[in-house]
mmCIF file of C-alpha atoms and ligand atoms in Angstrom:
data_model
loop_
_atom_site.group_PDB
_atom_site.id
_atom_site.type_symbol
_atom_site.label_atom_id
_atom_site.label_comp_id
_atom_site.label_asym_id
_atom_site.label_seq_id
_atom_site.Cartn_x
_atom_site.Cartn_y
_atom_site.Cartn_z
ATOM 1 C CA MET A 185 142.077 49.380 -55.026
ATOM 2 C CA ASN A 186 144.568 48.520 -52.182
ATOM 3 C CA LEU A 187 144.971 50.594 -49.027
ATOM 4 C CA TYR A 188 148.422 52.265 -50.347
ATOM 5 C CA GLU A 189 146.655 53.486 -53.664
ATOM 6 C CA TYR A 190 143.722 54.538 -51.424
ATOM 7 C CA LEU A 191 146.174 56.673 -49.400
ATOM 8 C CA LEU A 192 147.944 58.009 -52.274
ATOM 9 C CA GLU A 193 144.861 59.733 -53.814
ATOM 10 C CA GLY A 194 144.288 63.398 -52.728
ATOM 11 C CA VAL A 195 144.320 64.801 -49.321
ATOM 12 C CA LYS A 196 142.365 62.342 -46.697
ATOM 13 C CA HIS A 197 141.333 62.831 -42.990
ATOM 14 C CA PHE A 198 141.942 59.720 -40.786
ATOM 15 C CA THR A 199 140.962 59.579 -36.999
ATOM 16 C CA LEU A 200 143.177 57.725 -34.401
ATOM 17 C CA ILE A 201 141.457 55.550 -31.911
ATOM 18 C CA ASP A 202 143.650 54.650 -29.199
ATOM 19 C CA PRO A 203 142.087 51.523 -27.427
ATOM 20 C CA ASP A 204 143.901 52.233 -24.131
ATOM 21 C CA LYS A 205 142.315 55.631 -23.894
ATOM 22 C CA SER A 206 138.902 55.314 -25.697
ATOM 23 C CA VAL A 207 136.631 53.167 -23.515
ATOM 24 C CA ASP A 208 133.952 54.085 -25.969
ATOM 25 C CA TYR A 209 135.658 53.799 -28.982
ATOM 26 C CA LEU A 210 132.456 52.846 -31.139
ATOM 27 C CA LYS A 211 130.891 56.013 -30.241
ATOM 28 C CA ILE A 212 134.065 57.863 -31.435
ATOM 29 C CA ALA A 213 134.202 55.940 -34.528
ATOM 30 C CA ARG A 214 130.543 56.668 -35.227
ATOM 31 C CA HIS A 215 131.041 60.355 -34.657
ATOM 32 C CA ALA A 216 134.079 60.368 -36.958
ATOM 33 C CA LEU A 217 132.449 58.468 -39.728
ATOM 34 C CA GLU A 218 129.548 60.915 -39.552
ATOM 35 C CA ALA A 219 131.924 63.641 -39.939
ATOM 36 C CA GLY A 220 133.173 62.081 -42.981
ATOM 37 C CA THR A 221 136.633 60.749 -41.850
ATOM 38 C CA ASP A 222 138.305 58.654 -44.764
ATOM 39 C CA GLY A 223 139.854 55.957 -42.374
ATOM 40 C CA ILE A 224 140.614 54.878 -38.847
ATOM 41 C CA LEU A 225 143.928 54.225 -37.350
ATOM 42 C CA VAL A 226 143.957 51.915 -34.320
ATOM 43 C CA GLY A 227 146.946 51.911 -31.961
ATOM 44 C CA GLY A 228 148.822 53.758 -29.119
ATOM 45 C CA SER A 229 152.018 53.876 -27.172
ATOM 46 C CA LEU A 230 151.242 52.037 -24.042
ATOM 47 C CA GLY A 231 149.010 49.502 -22.393
ATOM 48 C CA ILE A 232 147.179 47.613 -25.488
ATOM 49 C CA LYS A 233 147.259 43.799 -25.499
ATOM 50 C CA GLU A 234 146.732 41.584 -28.425
ATOM 51 C CA GLU A 235 142.945 40.422 -27.889
ATOM 52 C CA GLN A 236 141.950 43.760 -27.025
ATOM 53 C CA MET A 237 143.323 45.126 -30.205
ATOM 54 C CA SER A 238 141.671 42.574 -32.470
ATOM 55 C CA ARG A 239 138.465 43.079 -30.820
ATOM 56 C CA VAL A 240 138.589 46.764 -31.025
ATOM 57 C CA VAL A 241 139.338 46.467 -34.689
ATOM 58 C CA ARG A 242 136.699 43.905 -35.607
ATOM 59 C CA ASP A 243 134.004 45.985 -33.697
ATOM 60 C CA ILE A 244 134.864 49.147 -35.433
ATOM 61 C CA LYS A 245 134.875 47.216 -38.621
ATOM 62 C CA THR A 246 131.303 46.492 -38.270
ATOM 63 C CA VAL A 247 130.333 50.083 -38.357
ATOM 64 C CA ALA A 248 133.060 51.600 -40.710
ATOM 65 C CA ASN A 249 132.609 51.835 -44.497
ATOM 66 C CA VAL A 250 136.218 53.151 -44.598
ATOM 67 C CA PRO A 251 139.756 51.259 -44.201
ATOM 68 C CA VAL A 252 140.584 50.659 -40.490
ATOM 69 C CA VAL A 253 144.553 50.567 -40.209
ATOM 70 C CA LEU A 254 146.721 49.571 -37.648
ATOM 71 C CA PHE A 255 149.004 52.065 -35.882
ATOM 72 C CA PRO A 256 151.074 49.900 -33.675
ATOM 73 C CA GLY A 257 153.161 51.038 -30.917
ATOM 74 C CA SER A 258 154.252 47.790 -29.818
ATOM 75 C CA LEU A 259 154.475 44.113 -31.006
ATOM 76 C CA THR A 260 151.220 43.205 -29.248
ATOM 77 C CA GLN A 261 148.934 45.475 -31.576
ATOM 78 C CA LEU A 262 149.137 43.190 -34.599
ATOM 79 C CA THR A 263 145.879 41.633 -35.839
ATOM 80 C CA ASP A 264 144.733 40.606 -39.309
ATOM 81 C CA ALA A 265 141.166 42.040 -38.560
ATOM 82 C CA ALA A 266 142.481 45.428 -40.145
ATOM 83 C CA ASP A 267 142.782 46.409 -43.600
ATOM 84 C CA GLY A 268 146.542 47.209 -43.361
ATOM 85 C CA VAL A 269 149.219 48.307 -41.002
ATOM 86 C CA LEU A 270 151.505 51.203 -40.894
ATOM 87 C CA PHE A 271 154.830 49.289 -40.353
ATOM 88 C CA LEU A 272 156.634 52.063 -38.556
ATOM 89 C CA SER A 273 160.188 52.535 -38.380
ATOM 90 C CA VAL A 274 161.193 55.499 -36.061
ATOM 91 C CA LEU A 275 163.868 56.974 -38.235
ATOM 92 C CA ASN A 276 164.941 59.455 -35.662
ATOM 93 C CA SER A 277 164.996 57.189 -32.575
ATOM 94 C CA LEU A 278 168.474 56.761 -30.932
ATOM 95 C CA ASP A 279 167.672 53.184 -30.194
ATOM 96 C CA PRO A 280 167.916 50.618 -32.887
ATOM 97 C CA TYR A 281 165.119 48.524 -31.277
ATOM 98 C CA PHE A 282 162.613 51.060 -32.696
ATOM 99 C CA ILE A 283 164.400 51.624 -35.931
ATOM 100 C CA VAL A 284 164.809 47.846 -36.922
ATOM 101 C CA GLY A 285 164.656 45.605 -33.915
ATOM 102 C CA ALA A 286 160.917 45.472 -33.282
ATOM 103 C CA GLN A 287 160.427 45.360 -37.076
ATOM 104 C CA VAL A 288 162.212 42.252 -37.251
ATOM 105 C CA GLN A 289 160.005 40.708 -34.857
ATOM 106 C CA ALA A 290 156.809 42.013 -36.269
ATOM 107 C CA ALA A 291 157.775 40.892 -39.737
ATOM 108 C CA VAL A 292 157.941 37.361 -38.702
ATOM 109 C CA LEU A 293 154.809 37.651 -36.771
ATOM 110 C CA ILE A 294 153.174 39.227 -39.863
ATOM 111 C CA ALA A 295 154.548 36.649 -42.196
ATOM 112 C CA LYS A 296 153.564 33.612 -39.963
ATOM 113 C CA HIS A 297 150.350 34.590 -38.594
ATOM 114 C CA TYR A 298 148.827 37.437 -40.580
ATOM 115 C CA PRO A 299 150.106 37.024 -44.185
ATOM 116 C CA GLY A 300 147.024 38.571 -45.919
ATOM 117 C CA LEU A 301 147.637 41.947 -43.922
ATOM 118 C CA GLU A 302 148.699 44.862 -46.226
ATOM 119 C CA VAL A 303 151.968 46.309 -44.983
ATOM 120 C CA ILE A 304 152.845 49.814 -45.595
ATOM 121 C CA SER A 305 156.601 50.417 -44.725
ATOM 122 C CA THR A 306 156.435 54.051 -42.800
ATOM 123 C CA ALA A 307 159.242 56.339 -41.845
ATOM 124 C CA TYR A 308 158.098 57.593 -38.543
ATOM 125 C CA VAL A 309 159.744 60.769 -37.855
ATOM 126 C CA ILE A 310 159.114 62.669 -34.587
ATOM 127 C CA VAL A 311 158.940 66.441 -34.580
ATOM 128 C CA GLY A 312 158.688 69.116 -31.799
ATOM 129 C CA ASP A 313 156.970 67.763 -28.595
ATOM 130 C CA GLY A 314 156.873 64.149 -29.766
ATOM 131 C CA GLY A 315 154.467 63.226 -26.963
ATOM 132 C CA ALA A 316 154.351 59.810 -25.562
ATOM 133 C CA ALA A 317 155.500 58.339 -29.015
ATOM 134 C CA GLY A 318 158.671 60.464 -28.946
ATOM 135 C CA PHE A 319 159.329 59.536 -25.416
ATOM 136 C CA VAL A 320 158.645 55.914 -25.572
ATOM 137 C CA SER A 321 160.629 55.465 -28.780
ATOM 138 C CA MET A 322 163.610 57.284 -27.415
ATOM 139 C CA SER A 323 163.681 59.693 -30.261
ATOM 140 C CA LYS A 324 165.453 62.789 -30.973
ATOM 141 C CA PRO A 325 162.570 64.974 -32.100
ATOM 142 C CA ILE A 326 163.156 67.473 -34.946
ATOM 143 C CA PRO A 327 162.887 71.067 -33.684
ATOM 144 C CA TYR A 328 159.862 72.786 -34.853
ATOM 145 C CA THR A 329 161.834 75.545 -36.424
ATOM 146 C CA ARG A 330 163.899 73.125 -38.694
ATOM 147 C CA PRO A 331 161.921 72.068 -41.840
ATOM 148 C CA ASP A 332 165.098 71.356 -43.633
ATOM 149 C CA ILE A 333 166.023 68.542 -41.288
ATOM 150 C CA ALA A 334 162.524 67.077 -41.801
ATOM 151 C CA ALA A 335 163.197 67.352 -45.435
ATOM 152 C CA ALA A 336 166.534 65.412 -45.064
ATOM 153 C CA TYR A 337 164.664 62.596 -43.332
ATOM 154 C CA ALA A 338 161.870 62.540 -46.019
ATOM 155 C CA LEU A 339 164.587 62.412 -48.406
ATOM 156 C CA ALA A 340 166.607 59.772 -46.702
ATOM 157 C CA ALA A 341 163.046 57.821 -46.501
ATOM 158 C CA ASN A 342 162.404 58.208 -50.371
ATOM 159 C CA TYR A 343 165.713 56.915 -51.260
ATOM 160 C CA ILE A 344 165.578 53.987 -48.870
ATOM 161 C CA GLY A 345 162.226 53.329 -50.487
ATOM 162 C CA PHE A 346 159.590 53.692 -47.661
ATOM 163 C CA LYS A 347 156.141 53.762 -48.894
ATOM 164 C CA ALA A 348 154.989 56.453 -46.399
ATOM 165 C CA VAL A 349 156.395 59.367 -44.134
ATOM 166 C CA TYR A 350 154.494 60.056 -40.969
ATOM 167 C CA LEU A 351 155.532 63.428 -39.389
ATOM 168 C CA GLU A 352 154.462 63.135 -35.804
ATOM 169 C CA ALA A 353 154.337 65.992 -33.432
ATOM 170 C CA GLY A 354 152.733 63.508 -30.741
ATOM 171 C CA SER A 355 149.319 62.978 -29.598
ATOM 172 C CA GLY A 356 148.074 65.778 -27.755
ATOM 173 C CA ALA A 357 151.203 68.163 -28.788
ATOM 174 C CA PRO A 358 150.668 71.775 -27.857
ATOM 175 C CA GLN A 359 151.817 72.614 -31.272
ATOM 176 C CA PRO A 360 151.169 70.599 -34.576
ATOM 177 C CA VAL A 361 153.698 70.001 -37.402
ATOM 178 C CA PRO A 362 154.232 73.471 -38.918
ATOM 179 C CA PRO A 363 152.862 74.059 -42.350
ATOM 180 C CA GLU A 364 156.468 75.083 -43.656
ATOM 181 C CA MET A 365 157.701 71.615 -42.465
ATOM 182 C CA VAL A 366 155.104 69.724 -44.286
ATOM 183 C CA ARG A 367 155.870 71.750 -47.440
ATOM 184 C CA ALA A 368 159.662 70.649 -47.040
ATOM 185 C CA ALA A 369 158.643 67.241 -46.581
ATOM 186 C CA ARG A 370 156.163 67.174 -49.188
ATOM 187 C CA ARG A 371 158.825 68.409 -51.698
ATOM 188 C CA ALA A 372 161.222 65.613 -50.660
ATOM 189 C CA PHE A 373 158.781 62.721 -50.669
ATOM 190 C CA PRO A 374 156.664 61.648 -53.697
ATOM 191 C CA ARG A 375 154.746 58.722 -51.850
ATOM 192 C CA VAL A 376 152.268 58.903 -48.963
ATOM 193 C CA LEU A 377 152.830 61.733 -46.459
ATOM 194 C CA ILE A 378 151.003 61.580 -43.224
ATOM 195 C CA VAL A 379 150.782 64.381 -40.612
ATOM 196 C CA GLY A 380 149.530 64.334 -37.158
ATOM 197 C CA GLY A 381 149.591 65.351 -33.667
ATOM 198 C CA GLY A 382 148.268 68.404 -31.711
ATOM 199 C CA ILE A 383 145.860 69.527 -34.769
ATOM 200 C CA ARG A 384 142.875 70.968 -32.699
ATOM 201 C CA SER A 385 141.149 73.608 -35.158
ATOM 202 C CA GLY A 386 139.773 73.681 -38.519
ATOM 203 C CA GLU A 387 142.365 76.515 -39.250
ATOM 204 C CA ALA A 388 145.410 74.323 -38.061
ATOM 205 C CA ALA A 389 144.084 71.336 -40.273
ATOM 206 C CA ARG A 390 143.573 73.836 -43.325
ATOM 207 C CA ALA A 391 147.192 75.178 -43.061
ATOM 208 C CA ILE A 392 148.551 71.639 -43.079
ATOM 209 C CA ALA A 393 146.300 70.454 -45.812
ATOM 210 C CA ARG A 394 147.183 73.084 -48.011
ATOM 211 C CA GLU A 395 150.760 71.667 -48.200
ATOM 212 C CA ARG A 396 149.058 68.668 -49.836
ATOM 213 C CA PRO A 397 150.011 65.855 -47.614
ATOM 214 C CA ASN A 398 147.977 62.717 -48.344
ATOM 215 C CA VAL A 399 146.652 62.022 -44.686
ATOM 216 C CA VAL A 400 146.079 64.434 -42.036
ATOM 217 C CA VAL A 401 145.392 62.629 -38.473
ATOM 218 C CA THR A 402 143.434 63.661 -35.563
ATOM 219 C CA GLY A 403 143.003 61.640 -32.406
ATOM 220 C CA THR A 404 142.609 63.582 -29.304
ATOM 221 C CA LEU A 405 139.916 65.768 -30.623
ATOM 222 C CA ALA A 406 137.712 62.851 -31.440
ATOM 223 C CA GLU A 407 137.673 62.111 -27.905
ATOM 224 C CA GLU A 408 137.644 65.611 -26.131
ATOM 225 C CA ALA A 409 135.673 67.514 -28.819
ATOM 226 C CA PRO A 410 134.083 65.438 -31.498
ATOM 227 C CA GLU A 411 131.750 68.142 -32.501
ATOM 228 C CA LYS A 412 134.831 69.931 -33.946
ATOM 229 C CA LEU A 413 135.541 66.969 -36.217
ATOM 230 C CA GLY A 414 133.317 67.824 -38.926
ATOM 231 C CA ASP A 415 135.186 71.222 -39.249
ATOM 232 C CA ILE A 416 138.241 69.601 -39.342
ATOM 233 C CA VAL A 417 137.360 67.171 -42.082
ATOM 234 C CA LYS A 418 136.025 69.916 -44.156
ATOM 235 C CA ALA A 419 139.186 71.830 -43.793
ATOM 236 C CA VAL A 420 141.313 68.980 -45.065
ATOM 237 C CA LYS A 421 139.183 68.027 -47.786
ATOM 238 C CA ARG A 422 138.625 71.547 -49.064
ATOM 239 C CA PRO A 423 141.652 73.514 -47.853
HETATM 240 C C1 LIG B 237 148.972 60.884 -32.619
HETATM 241 O O1 LIG B 237 149.195 62.006 -34.582
HETATM 242 C C2 LIG B 237 148.325 61.281 -33.858
HETATM 243 O O2 LIG B 237 150.084 59.673 -33.013
HETATM 244 C C3 LIG B 237 147.135 62.307 -33.508
HETATM 245 O O3 LIG B 237 147.607 63.261 -32.598
HETATM 246 O O4 LIG B 237 145.836 63.134 -30.644
HETATM 247 O O5 LIG B 237 147.100 65.107 -31.012
HETATM 248 O O6 LIG B 237 145.268 64.296 -32.642
HETATM 249 P P1 LIG B 237 146.331 63.980 -31.755
#
């Protein structure tokens, strides 16, 4: 089974590790794996260099029995040590660099240097707060109260042919993507739907998981309250 097929199966929990923030990334990875997470995303908006990324991914691979996937915030976050890459295009950026400019550069890097890396084309859609991802990518976030606009983006992503849509409220966002918005995007998009940003409780994770996205992501929690991860994972898998 390749990564895409794995992502399509049921509702999964993924843990985001940002090498710029997590000094003790192996400890976080171990915690997340013990809690039953189904995959690890590695990446961040700022401050990660290439050697660091490949070292962190290689180290995590030594303890992980689940896929380790790149979630690159920039061109320096590519390595073939991972099982795949979310090839992100920030659909609601106002700057073409984040929609297709960086991707043109990344495509050549991947084809030349990491041809074995599984590429998952992902429409990255910034919602609400947006966090650092929204700010850095010059996006115009979708208001929390407009699930219809999220659905329109998801529909466009479907017709364009993206393999995945990632609804992102931003790392550490005060409020996650509302379940109604996940529902609207789910109706519009038949392939891999990923939701993350600001999920801090089992309750919030459950409300999102009930809308049947394919992946629910938590990052900040794994750093700040790893003891809560078990509840979140349970809520995602048995909503
Ligand atoms: C950020 O969606 C992820 O890209 C995770 O967000 O850190 O708020 O869990 P949190």
